[in-house]
Amino acid sequence: MNLTTEQKTAVRCDGNVLITACPGSGKTRVIISKLVRAMDEVRDTPRMLACITYTNTAVHEIEARLRHHAQPGDENFYDVCTIHSFCLNHIFRPFCHLIDGYKQGFKVLTPDSEEFAHYVASTWERYGRYDVTFRDIDEFVNLRINPEGEPVGYGIERGTLTPEVANTFWETIRRAGYIDFSSIIYYSLLLLRDRLEILDYVASRFAWILVDEFQDTSDLQVEILSLIGDRRRTRFFLVGDPLQSIFGFAGARPDLADDFAGRIGARTDLPLSGNFRSSQPIVDHAELIFVRTPPMEALGPVRAYTELPQWQHGGSAFEVLTDYFLPALDGLGIPYGNAAVLASTWFPLFPLGRQLRKYGISIVGPGARPYKRRSQFAPLAEQVCGYLMESNPDTIVGIERTLFNTLLDMTGRANFDVFSYRGRVVVFRLLEKGKELYEVHMGAISWLEAAANAFSDVLIDAEYITEGERHLFAASVGEMKSDMQRNNVDLANLAIADVGIYASPDAALKLSTLHYAKGREYDAVAMIDMHEGKIPHCYSRTEEEVLEFKRLFYVGATRAKRFLLYVTDDSGRNGPSRFLREIQDSFR
């Protein structure tokens, strides 16, 4: 694996280290190189490595790339996971019987599930509220618990939620046998804090803990890592960038990284300053937003592109995109699948997605799917259709995870046999059935109906579901059809590729929030809704809150490889964002 001098120095550091990595610095390559190097220390021992990253997408990317460098059997000596998965599998799940309410087990309540929305609504009903909205659900999604055990989150900070309501929600789901993500972290901290034998077990288990995007690790998560670090049995390889710290609402603060580095005696003098993602004009533009020390330098294959960042204003974001952004993509030869439209929140993206889809543009993001993805058959159907369109072996792992989650949703049982050799055989039987049906059913609807029955047969034969659960896939397809009819989809001409695009979205324009785009990169980026009051948000009161939005602005700009467009429109009553005005002289 080819590394720069900076990257080699970081990888070869044998002690605790906190690396400051600029955007596009190849930090994933550095993390994988460190994992491969550290594997020699734990292979054929009782110890293992943990690599904690922020999103499941990053987990899948690291796992896929690591498989090309690890030796057979090495998968038994490392765990690539999110912090929630790390706490769930290595702390909470093994010892949940020690916590009141979870002695008989538990189910994880995910934010996108119907059950989550149900318990939010039932909580508010106890307080006389019956008009729960998407914003209300979002406030509960972002609820968390601080190290003192107190409910915190922007809903509580703004007064739209109270600690009493938050505690009622947690008590309600606990009685129902559920646990949410914030409680997983909190109870894991309590187990480590109150049970020295558990803390010693975890510290002894992991020789190295690698943490990606460390600047976005919350106060509670840092406390968990600090307890492990205090046992002096685990070394830490931390990679982050304080100028990309954008999850303050989740408890992250840039100063937490420095505090933790000091607590474990980590080196902090190993920066990664080479940007392998963006052209020189975009790197120069990013340096106007934040000046880095040492300065960021364009080193990648796109560094020679000369397109300058632009700012366009129009009557609406849709108008600017169709008048400027899409023609620019065509002129530069950039496929729509390599471009993204970013906004500070989901709300402007929903109507924009509907407009673009009606305009004939394939999109992935809000407003893209003409049916609810919560439909039980939809995620599995998307994955299989995506594989039929492009048979990439690396997607098999994703199909396994989707099958596991589908079975958990259908049966309420966690079937880990899916990840065994036998489970892999079942996955290939599903793919074989999908391919056979594809040769007979060219239309998506007829394929979905036939696949629902055929897939049920495979899963019943494997004893993954019962005969009594056979109807669930067919009912799910019925729900998908109803949703699509309500969204005026031409069912007769819906192709299998239209379903598979959500699993293999290479041809579709991406719509995303700036937060969700973190860690991703695109040939071209349009940042819409760049208005004062939106970025920074009108609720921003303190200097740090405004600065976090500037970091969010910086994250958006540094996602672009070649072409960057800022979009304002007539809906911005307060005018352009101050961050745009600060650099307006750079636009020609």
Coordinates of C-alpha atoms in Angstrom, one line a residue:
M1 CA 0.0 0.0 0.0
N2 CA 1.6 3.3 -1.1
L3 CA 1.8 5.9 1.6
T4 CA 3.2 9.4 1.8
T5 CA 6.0 10.3 4.2
E6 CA 3.4 11.9 6.6
Q7 CA 1.2 8.8 6.4
K8 CA 4.0 6.4 7.0
T9 CA 5.2 8.3 10.0
A10 CA 1.7 8.1 11.5
V11 CA 1.3 4.4 10.8
R12 CA 4.6 3.5 12.3
C13 CA 3.9 5.3 15.6
D14 CA 3.7 2.5 18.2
G15 CA 2.3 4.6 21.0
N16 CA -0.9 6.6 21.5
V17 CA -1.4 9.2 18.8
L18 CA -3.9 11.8 17.7
I19 CA -3.5 12.7 14.0
T20 CA -5.0 15.9 12.6
A21 CA -6.1 15.0 9.0
C22 CA -7.2 17.6 6.5
P23 CA -10.2 16.8 4.1
G24 CA -9.3 14.2 1.5
S25 CA -6.1 13.3 3.3
G26 CA -6.4 9.5 2.7
K27 CA -7.1 8.8 6.3
T28 CA -9.0 5.6 5.5
R29 CA -5.9 4.3 3.8
V30 CA -3.9 5.2 6.9
I31 CA -6.4 3.5 9.2
I32 CA -6.3 0.3 7.1
S33 CA -2.5 0.4 7.0
K34 CA -2.5 0.7 10.8
L35 CA -4.9 -2.2 11.2
V36 CA -2.8 -4.4 9.0
R37 CA 0.3 -3.5 10.9
A38 CA -1.3 -4.0 14.3
M39 CA -2.8 -7.3 13.2
D40 CA 0.7 -8.9 13.6
E41 CA 0.5 -8.1 17.3
V42 CA -2.8 -9.9 18.0
R43 CA -2.9 -12.7 15.4
D44 CA -3.3 -16.0 17.2
T45 CA -3.6 -14.3 20.6
P46 CA -6.8 -13.8 22.8
R47 CA -6.6 -10.1 22.0
M48 CA -8.1 -8.2 19.1
L49 CA -8.4 -4.7 17.4
A50 CA -11.3 -2.4 17.3
C51 CA -11.8 0.2 14.6
I52 CA -14.6 2.7 15.5
T53 CA -16.0 5.0 12.9
Y54 CA -18.9 7.3 12.7
T55 CA -21.3 5.7 10.1
N56 CA -22.3 2.3 8.9
T57 CA -21.2 3.4 5.4
A58 CA -17.7 4.0 6.6
V59 CA -17.7 0.6 8.4
H60 CA -18.6 -1.1 5.1
E61 CA -15.9 0.8 3.2
I62 CA -13.2 -0.1 5.7
E63 CA -14.3 -3.7 5.8
A64 CA -14.3 -4.0 2.0
R65 CA -10.9 -2.5 1.6
L66 CA -9.4 -4.4 4.5
R67 CA -10.4 -7.7 3.0
H68 CA -7.9 -7.1 0.2
H69 CA -5.0 -6.7 2.7
A70 CA -5.8 -9.0 5.6
Q71 CA -4.8 -12.7 5.8
P72 CA -7.4 -15.5 5.9
G73 CA -8.8 -15.8 9.4
D74 CA -7.8 -12.2 10.4
E75 CA -11.5 -11.3 10.6
N76 CA -11.5 -13.1 14.0
F77 CA -9.1 -10.5 15.3
Y78 CA -10.7 -7.2 14.4
D79 CA -14.0 -5.5 14.7
V80 CA -14.9 -2.5 12.5
C81 CA -17.9 -0.9 13.9
T82 CA -19.7 2.3 15.0
I83 CA -19.4 3.4 18.6
H84 CA -23.0 2.2 19.2
S85 CA -22.1 -1.2 17.8
F86 CA -18.9 -1.4 19.9
C87 CA -20.8 -0.6 23.1
L88 CA -23.7 -2.9 22.2
N89 CA -21.6 -6.0 21.3
H90 CA -18.7 -5.7 23.7
I91 CA -20.2 -4.1 26.8
F92 CA -24.0 -3.9 26.9
R93 CA -25.1 -7.1 25.3
P94 CA -22.9 -9.4 27.4
F95 CA -23.7 -7.7 30.7
C96 CA -27.2 -6.3 30.2
H97 CA -28.6 -8.8 32.8
L98 CA -27.0 -6.6 35.4
I99 CA -29.3 -3.6 34.5
D100 CA -32.9 -3.4 35.8
G101 CA -35.3 -3.8 32.9
Y102 CA -33.0 -5.8 30.7
K103 CA -32.5 -9.0 32.6
Q104 CA -34.5 -10.9 30.1
G105 CA -32.9 -9.3 27.0
F106 CA -33.8 -6.4 24.8
K107 CA -34.5 -5.2 21.3
V108 CA -32.8 -2.1 19.8
L109 CA -35.2 0.7 18.9
T110 CA -33.8 2.3 15.7
P111 CA -34.7 5.9 14.9
D112 CA -36.1 5.0 11.4
S113 CA -38.5 2.3 12.7
E114 CA -42.2 2.6 13.0
E115 CA -41.9 1.5 16.6
F116 CA -39.8 4.6 17.4
A117 CA -42.4 6.9 15.9
H118 CA -45.1 5.0 17.9
Y119 CA -43.4 5.4 21.2
V120 CA -42.7 9.1 20.6
A121 CA -46.4 9.6 19.8
S122 CA -47.5 7.6 22.8
T123 CA -45.2 9.5 25.1
W124 CA -46.7 12.8 24.0
E125 CA -50.2 11.5 24.3
R126 CA -49.5 11.1 28.1
Y127 CA -49.0 14.9 28.1
G128 CA -52.1 15.7 26.1
R129 CA -50.4 16.2 22.7
Y130 CA -51.8 14.4 19.6
D131 CA -50.2 16.3 16.7
V132 CA -46.8 14.8 16.6
T133 CA -44.8 15.9 13.5
F134 CA -41.5 14.9 11.8
R135 CA -39.7 17.6 13.8
D136 CA -41.0 16.1 17.1
I137 CA -39.6 12.7 16.1
D138 CA -36.3 14.3 15.1
E139 CA -36.0 15.9 18.5
F140 CA -36.4 12.4 20.2
V141 CA -33.8 11.0 17.7
N142 CA -31.3 13.6 18.9
L143 CA -32.0 13.1 22.6
R144 CA -29.0 11.8 24.5
I145 CA -27.8 11.4 28.1
N146 CA -24.9 13.3 29.5
P147 CA -22.3 11.7 31.8
E148 CA -24.3 12.9 34.9
G149 CA -27.4 10.9 33.6
E150 CA -29.4 14.0 32.6
P151 CA -31.4 14.2 29.3
V152 CA -29.9 16.7 26.9
G153 CA -30.5 17.6 23.2
Y154 CA -31.5 20.6 21.2
G155 CA -35.2 19.9 22.0
I156 CA -34.5 20.4 25.7
E157 CA -32.2 23.4 25.0
R158 CA -35.0 25.1 23.0
G159 CA -37.7 24.2 25.5
T160 CA -39.8 22.1 23.1
L161 CA -38.9 19.0 25.2
T162 CA -38.6 18.7 29.0
P163 CA -36.4 16.3 31.0
E164 CA -39.7 14.8 32.3
V165 CA -40.9 14.0 28.8
A166 CA -37.5 12.5 27.8
N167 CA -37.4 10.3 30.9
T168 CA -41.0 9.1 30.3
F169 CA -40.0 8.1 26.8
W170 CA -37.0 6.1 28.0
E171 CA -39.0 4.4 30.8
T172 CA -41.8 3.5 28.3
I173 CA -39.5 1.8 25.8
R174 CA -37.6 0.1 28.6
R175 CA -40.8 -1.5 29.9
A176 CA -41.5 -2.6 26.3
G177 CA -38.1 -4.3 26.2
Y178 CA -36.5 -1.8 23.9
I179 CA -33.3 0.3 24.2
D180 CA -32.4 3.3 22.0
F181 CA -28.9 4.3 20.8
S182 CA -28.4 7.0 23.5
S183 CA -29.2 4.5 26.3
I184 CA -26.8 1.9 24.9
I185 CA -24.0 4.4 25.3
Y186 CA -25.1 5.6 28.7
Y187 CA -25.6 2.1 30.2
S188 CA -22.3 1.0 28.7
L189 CA -20.6 3.8 30.6
L190 CA -22.4 2.8 33.8
L191 CA -21.2 -0.8 33.4
L192 CA -17.6 0.3 32.9
R193 CA -17.7 2.9 35.7
D194 CA -19.4 0.7 38.3
R195 CA -18.0 -2.7 37.5
L196 CA -14.2 -2.9 37.5
E197 CA -14.2 -6.5 36.3
I198 CA -16.1 -5.5 33.1
L199 CA -13.7 -2.6 32.5
D200 CA -10.7 -4.9 32.9
Y201 CA -12.3 -7.4 30.6
V202 CA -12.8 -4.8 27.8
A203 CA -9.4 -3.2 28.3
S204 CA -7.7 -6.6 28.2
R205 CA -9.7 -7.7 25.2
F206 CA -8.5 -4.8 22.9
A207 CA -4.8 -4.3 22.2
W208 CA -5.6 -1.3 20.0
I209 CA -8.6 0.9 19.5
L210 CA -8.6 3.0 16.3
V211 CA -11.1 5.8 16.1
D212 CA -12.0 7.6 12.9
E213 CA -13.6 11.1 12.9
F214 CA -12.5 11.5 16.5
Q215 CA -13.5 15.2 16.5
D216 CA -17.2 14.0 16.4
T217 CA -16.9 11.7 19.4
S218 CA -19.3 12.9 22.1
D219 CA -18.6 13.6 25.8
L220 CA -20.1 10.3 26.9
Q221 CA -18.2 8.3 24.3
V222 CA -14.9 10.0 25.3
E223 CA -15.6 9.1 28.9
I224 CA -16.0 5.5 27.9
L225 CA -12.7 5.5 26.0
S226 CA -11.0 7.4 28.9
L227 CA -12.0 4.6 31.3
I228 CA -10.5 2.0 29.0
G229 CA -7.4 4.1 28.5
D230 CA -6.9 4.6 32.2
R231 CA -6.3 0.8 32.6
R232 CA -3.1 1.2 30.4
R233 CA -3.7 -2.0 28.5
T234 CA -5.0 -0.5 25.3
R235 CA -3.3 1.8 22.8
F236 CA -5.2 4.4 20.8
F237 CA -4.8 5.5 17.2
L238 CA -7.1 8.5 16.7
V239 CA -7.7 10.4 13.5
G240 CA -9.7 13.6 13.2
D241 CA -10.0 17.2 12.3
P242 CA -11.2 19.9 14.6
L243 CA -12.1 22.1 11.6
Q244 CA -14.7 19.4 10.6
S245 CA -16.3 19.0 14.1
I246 CA -20.0 19.3 13.2
F247 CA -22.0 17.2 15.6
G248 CA -22.2 19.5 18.6
F249 CA -25.9 18.6 18.9
A250 CA -24.8 15.0 19.7
G251 CA -22.4 16.1 22.4
A252 CA -19.2 16.4 20.3
R253 CA -16.8 19.3 21.0
P254 CA -13.4 20.0 19.3
D255 CA -11.7 20.4 22.7
L256 CA -12.7 16.9 23.8
A257 CA -10.1 15.4 21.4
D258 CA -7.2 17.5 22.9
D259 CA -8.4 16.7 26.5
F260 CA -8.4 12.9 25.8
A261 CA -5.1 13.1 24.0
G262 CA -3.6 14.7 27.1
R263 CA -5.2 12.1 29.4
I264 CA -3.6 9.2 27.5
G265 CA -0.3 11.0 26.7
A266 CA -0.9 10.8 22.9
R267 CA 1.4 12.4 20.3
T268 CA -0.3 15.3 18.5
D269 CA 2.4 16.5 16.2
L270 CA 1.6 14.2 13.2
P271 CA -0.6 16.1 10.7
L272 CA -1.8 14.9 7.4
S273 CA -1.8 18.0 5.1
G274 CA -2.1 16.5 1.6
N275 CA -5.5 16.6 0.0
F276 CA -5.9 13.8 -2.6
R277 CA -9.6 14.6 -3.3
S278 CA -10.0 18.1 -4.7
S279 CA -8.5 20.3 -7.4
Q280 CA -6.2 23.1 -6.5
P281 CA -8.9 25.8 -7.0
I282 CA -11.2 24.1 -4.5
V283 CA -8.3 23.6 -2.0
D284 CA -7.4 27.3 -2.4
H285 CA -11.1 28.2 -1.9
A286 CA -11.3 26.0 1.3
E287 CA -8.2 27.8 2.7
L288 CA -10.2 31.1 2.5
I289 CA -12.9 29.5 4.8
F290 CA -10.3 28.2 7.3
V291 CA -6.6 28.7 7.1
R292 CA -4.8 25.5 8.1
T293 CA -1.4 25.0 9.6
P294 CA 0.4 23.5 7.8
P295 CA -1.6 24.7 4.7
M296 CA -3.6 22.1 2.8
E297 CA -2.1 21.0 -0.5
A298 CA -3.7 19.4 -3.5
L299 CA -1.9 16.2 -4.3
G300 CA -4.4 14.0 -6.0
P301 CA -5.1 13.2 -9.7
V302 CA -7.7 16.0 -10.0
R303 CA -5.4 18.7 -8.7
A304 CA -4.9 20.1 -12.2
Y305 CA -8.6 20.9 -12.9
T306 CA -9.1 24.7 -13.2
E307 CA -12.9 25.2 -12.6
L308 CA -13.4 27.9 -10.0
P309 CA -16.1 27.6 -7.4
Q310 CA -19.3 29.6 -8.4
W311 CA -22.2 31.3 -6.7
Q312 CA -25.6 31.5 -8.5
H313 CA -28.8 33.1 -7.3
G314 CA -32.3 32.3 -8.8
G315 CA -36.0 32.2 -8.1
S316 CA -35.7 28.8 -6.6
A317 CA -33.1 26.1 -5.9
F318 CA -34.7 23.9 -8.6
E319 CA -34.4 26.7 -11.1
V320 CA -30.7 27.3 -10.4
L321 CA -29.9 23.5 -10.5
T322 CA -31.7 23.0 -13.9
D323 CA -30.3 26.3 -15.4
Y324 CA -26.7 26.0 -14.1
F325 CA -25.8 22.9 -12.2
L326 CA -27.1 20.2 -14.5
P327 CA -25.8 21.9 -17.7
A328 CA -22.4 22.3 -16.0
L329 CA -22.3 18.6 -15.3
D330 CA -23.2 17.8 -18.9
G331 CA -20.5 20.3 -20.1
L332 CA -17.8 18.8 -17.9
G333 CA -18.8 15.2 -18.7
I334 CA -19.6 14.5 -15.0
P335 CA -22.2 11.7 -14.6
Y336 CA -25.2 12.6 -12.4
G337 CA -24.3 9.7 -10.2
N338 CA -21.0 11.4 -9.3
A339 CA -22.7 14.7 -8.2
A340 CA -24.5 15.8 -5.1
V341 CA -26.9 18.5 -3.9
L342 CA -26.3 19.3 -0.2
A343 CA -28.3 21.4 2.3
S344 CA -28.0 22.1 6.0
T345 CA -31.2 20.2 6.7
W346 CA -33.5 17.6 5.0
F347 CA -36.5 20.0 4.7
P348 CA -35.6 21.8 1.4
L349 CA -34.5 18.5 -0.1
F350 CA -37.9 16.8 0.2
P351 CA -39.7 19.1 -2.2
L352 CA -36.6 19.5 -4.4
G353 CA -36.4 15.7 -4.7
R354 CA -40.0 15.5 -5.9
Q355 CA -39.3 18.3 -8.5
L356 CA -36.2 16.6 -9.8
R357 CA -37.8 13.2 -10.1
K358 CA -40.8 14.8 -12.0
Y359 CA -38.2 16.5 -14.2
G360 CA -36.8 13.1 -15.1
I361 CA -33.7 13.0 -13.0
S362 CA -33.0 9.8 -11.1
I363 CA -32.1 10.7 -7.5
V364 CA -31.1 9.1 -4.3
G365 CA -32.1 10.9 -1.1
P366 CA -35.3 12.3 0.3
G367 CA -38.1 12.2 -2.2
A368 CA -36.3 9.5 -4.2
R369 CA -38.1 6.3 -3.2
P370 CA -41.7 6.3 -4.3
Y371 CA -42.4 3.9 -1.4
K372 CA -41.6 3.6 2.3
R373 CA -38.3 1.8 2.8
R374 CA -39.7 0.5 6.1
S375 CA -41.6 -1.9 4.0
Q376 CA -40.1 -5.3 5.0
F377 CA -39.4 -6.6 1.5
A378 CA -38.1 -3.3 0.0
P379 CA -34.5 -3.2 1.5
L380 CA -33.8 -6.9 0.5
A381 CA -35.4 -6.4 -3.0
E382 CA -33.3 -3.3 -3.6
Q383 CA -30.1 -5.1 -2.7
V384 CA -30.9 -8.1 -4.9
C385 CA -31.9 -5.9 -7.8
G386 CA -28.8 -3.8 -7.4
Y387 CA -26.7 -7.0 -7.6
L388 CA -28.6 -8.1 -10.8
M389 CA -27.7 -4.8 -12.4
E390 CA -24.0 -4.9 -11.3
S391 CA -22.7 -8.2 -9.8
N392 CA -20.0 -6.8 -7.5
P393 CA -18.8 -9.4 -5.0
D394 CA -18.2 -6.7 -2.4
T395 CA -22.0 -6.2 -2.1
I396 CA -22.6 -9.7 -0.8
V397 CA -21.7 -8.5 2.8
G398 CA -24.3 -5.8 2.5
I399 CA -26.9 -8.3 1.3
E400 CA -26.1 -10.4 4.3
R401 CA -26.7 -7.5 6.7
T402 CA -29.9 -6.6 5.0
L403 CA -31.2 -10.1 5.2
F404 CA -30.2 -10.2 8.9
N405 CA -32.2 -7.0 9.6
T406 CA -35.1 -8.1 7.4
L407 CA -35.4 -11.4 9.4
L408 CA -35.1 -9.5 12.7
D409 CA -37.9 -7.2 11.6
M410 CA -40.1 -10.1 10.4
T411 CA -39.6 -12.5 13.3
G412 CA -38.3 -10.4 16.2
R413 CA -35.4 -12.9 16.4
A414 CA -31.7 -12.1 15.8
N415 CA -30.5 -14.9 13.5
F416 CA -26.7 -14.7 13.5
D417 CA -26.6 -17.9 11.3
V418 CA -27.0 -15.5 8.4
F419 CA -23.3 -14.6 8.8
S420 CA -22.2 -18.2 8.7
Y421 CA -21.2 -20.4 5.7
R422 CA -24.8 -21.7 5.6
G423 CA -26.1 -18.2 5.6
R424 CA -23.9 -17.3 2.6
V425 CA -25.4 -20.3 0.8
V426 CA -28.9 -18.9 1.5
V427 CA -27.8 -15.5 0.1
F428 CA -26.6 -17.0 -3.1
R429 CA -29.9 -19.0 -3.4
L430 CA -31.8 -15.7 -3.2
L431 CA -29.6 -14.2 -5.8
E432 CA -30.0 -17.2 -8.1
K433 CA -33.8 -17.0 -7.7
G434 CA -33.7 -13.3 -8.4
K435 CA -31.7 -13.8 -11.6
E436 CA -34.1 -16.6 -12.8
L437 CA -37.1 -14.3 -12.2
Y438 CA -35.3 -11.4 -14.0
E439 CA -35.1 -13.5 -17.1
V440 CA -38.9 -14.1 -17.0
H441 CA -40.2 -10.8 -15.5
M442 CA -38.9 -7.7 -17.1
G443 CA -41.2 -5.3 -15.2
A444 CA -40.4 -4.4 -11.6
I445 CA -43.9 -5.1 -10.2
S446 CA -44.2 -8.6 -11.6
W447 CA -40.7 -9.4 -10.5
L448 CA -41.4 -8.1 -6.9
E449 CA -44.6 -10.2 -6.7
A450 CA -42.8 -13.3 -7.9
A451 CA -39.7 -12.7 -5.8
A452 CA -41.8 -12.2 -2.7
N453 CA -43.1 -15.8 -3.0
A454 CA -39.8 -17.3 -4.2
F455 CA -37.7 -15.7 -1.5
S456 CA -40.2 -16.8 1.1
D457 CA -39.7 -20.4 -0.1
V458 CA -35.9 -20.1 0.2
L459 CA -36.1 -18.7 3.7
I460 CA -38.7 -21.3 4.9
D461 CA -36.6 -24.1 3.5
A462 CA -33.6 -22.7 5.4
E463 CA -35.8 -22.5 8.5
Y464 CA -35.2 -18.7 8.8
I465 CA -38.9 -18.0 8.8
T466 CA -42.0 -20.1 9.4
E467 CA -44.9 -21.0 7.0
G468 CA -47.0 -18.6 9.1
E469 CA -44.7 -15.7 8.2
R470 CA -44.8 -16.4 4.4
H471 CA -47.4 -13.7 3.8
L472 CA -45.2 -10.9 5.1
F473 CA -43.2 -10.4 1.9
A474 CA -46.3 -10.4 -0.3
A475 CA -48.1 -8.0 2.0
S476 CA -45.0 -5.8 1.9
V477 CA -45.1 -5.7 -1.9
G478 CA -48.7 -4.7 -1.8
E479 CA -47.8 -1.8 0.5
M480 CA -45.0 -0.8 -2.0
K481 CA -47.5 -0.8 -4.9
S482 CA -50.0 1.3 -3.0
D483 CA -47.3 3.8 -2.1
M484 CA -46.2 4.1 -5.7
Q485 CA -49.7 4.5 -7.0
R486 CA -50.2 7.4 -4.5
N487 CA -47.0 8.9 -5.8
N488 CA -48.2 8.7 -9.4
V489 CA -45.6 6.1 -10.5
D490 CA -46.1 4.5 -13.9
L491 CA -46.2 0.9 -12.6
A492 CA -46.4 -0.6 -16.0
N493 CA -43.1 0.9 -17.1
L494 CA -41.2 0.6 -13.7
A495 CA -38.0 -1.4 -14.4
I496 CA -36.0 -3.6 -12.1
A497 CA -33.1 -1.1 -12.5
D498 CA -35.4 1.5 -10.9
V499 CA -35.6 -0.5 -7.7
G500 CA -31.9 -1.6 -7.8
I501 CA -30.7 2.0 -8.1
Y502 CA -31.2 2.5 -4.4
A503 CA -28.7 -0.3 -3.6
S504 CA -26.3 0.7 -6.5
P505 CA -27.0 4.4 -7.0
D506 CA -24.1 5.1 -9.4
A507 CA -26.4 6.7 -12.0
A508 CA -28.5 8.8 -9.6
L509 CA -28.0 12.4 -8.4
K510 CA -27.4 12.4 -4.6
L511 CA -29.4 14.6 -2.3
S512 CA -28.1 14.8 1.2
T513 CA -27.6 17.0 4.3
L514 CA -24.2 18.4 4.9
H515 CA -24.0 16.3 8.1
Y516 CA -24.8 13.1 6.2
A517 CA -22.3 14.0 3.4
K518 CA -19.4 14.0 5.9
G519 CA -16.9 11.4 4.9
R520 CA -18.1 11.3 1.3
E521 CA -16.8 12.9 -1.9
Y522 CA -18.3 13.9 -5.3
D523 CA -17.0 15.2 -8.6
A524 CA -19.4 18.0 -8.3
V525 CA -21.3 19.6 -5.4
A526 CA -24.2 22.1 -5.3
M527 CA -24.8 23.6 -1.8
I528 CA -28.4 24.9 -1.7
D529 CA -30.3 27.1 0.8
M530 CA -27.1 29.0 1.6
H531 CA -29.0 31.8 3.4
E532 CA -28.5 33.6 6.7
G533 CA -30.8 32.0 9.3
K534 CA -30.2 28.6 7.7
I535 CA -26.4 28.5 7.9
P536 CA -25.8 29.6 10.5
H537 CA -29.2 28.7 11.9
C538 CA -31.3 31.4 13.4
Y539 CA -31.1 29.6 16.7
S540 CA -27.4 30.0 16.9
R541 CA -26.7 32.2 19.8
T542 CA -23.1 31.7 20.9
E543 CA -19.9 32.2 19.1
E544 CA -19.2 28.4 19.2
E545 CA -22.6 27.6 17.7
V546 CA -21.9 30.0 14.8
L547 CA -18.5 28.5 14.4
E548 CA -19.8 25.0 14.2
F549 CA -22.0 26.1 11.3
K550 CA -19.0 27.5 9.6
R551 CA -17.3 24.1 10.0
L552 CA -20.4 22.6 8.5
F553 CA -20.1 25.0 5.5
Y554 CA -16.4 24.0 5.2
V555 CA -17.3 20.3 5.2
G556 CA -19.7 20.9 2.3
A557 CA -17.2 22.8 0.2
T558 CA -14.5 20.2 0.7
R559 CA -16.7 17.3 -0.5
A560 CA -16.2 18.6 -4.1
K561 CA -13.4 17.2 -6.3
R562 CA -13.8 19.4 -9.4
F563 CA -16.8 21.6 -9.4
L564 CA -18.5 23.5 -6.6
L565 CA -21.6 25.7 -6.8
Y566 CA -23.3 27.7 -4.0
V567 CA -27.0 28.3 -4.5
T568 CA -29.1 31.1 -3.0
D569 CA -32.7 31.9 -4.1
D570 CA -35.6 34.2 -3.4
S571 CA -36.8 32.2 -0.4
G572 CA -33.8 33.5 1.6
R573 CA -35.5 36.5 3.2
N574 CA -32.4 37.3 5.3
G575 CA -30.0 37.3 2.3
P576 CA -26.9 35.1 1.7
S577 CA -25.1 33.4 4.5
R578 CA -22.4 35.5 6.2
F579 CA -20.0 32.7 5.3
L580 CA -20.7 33.4 1.6
R581 CA -20.3 37.1 2.1
E582 CA -17.0 36.6 3.8
I583 CA -15.5 35.0 0.7
Q584 CA -17.6 36.8 -2.0
D585 CA -14.5 38.5 -3.5
S586 CA -13.3 35.1 -4.6
F587 CA -16.2 34.6 -7.0
R588 CA -15.7 36.0 -10.5

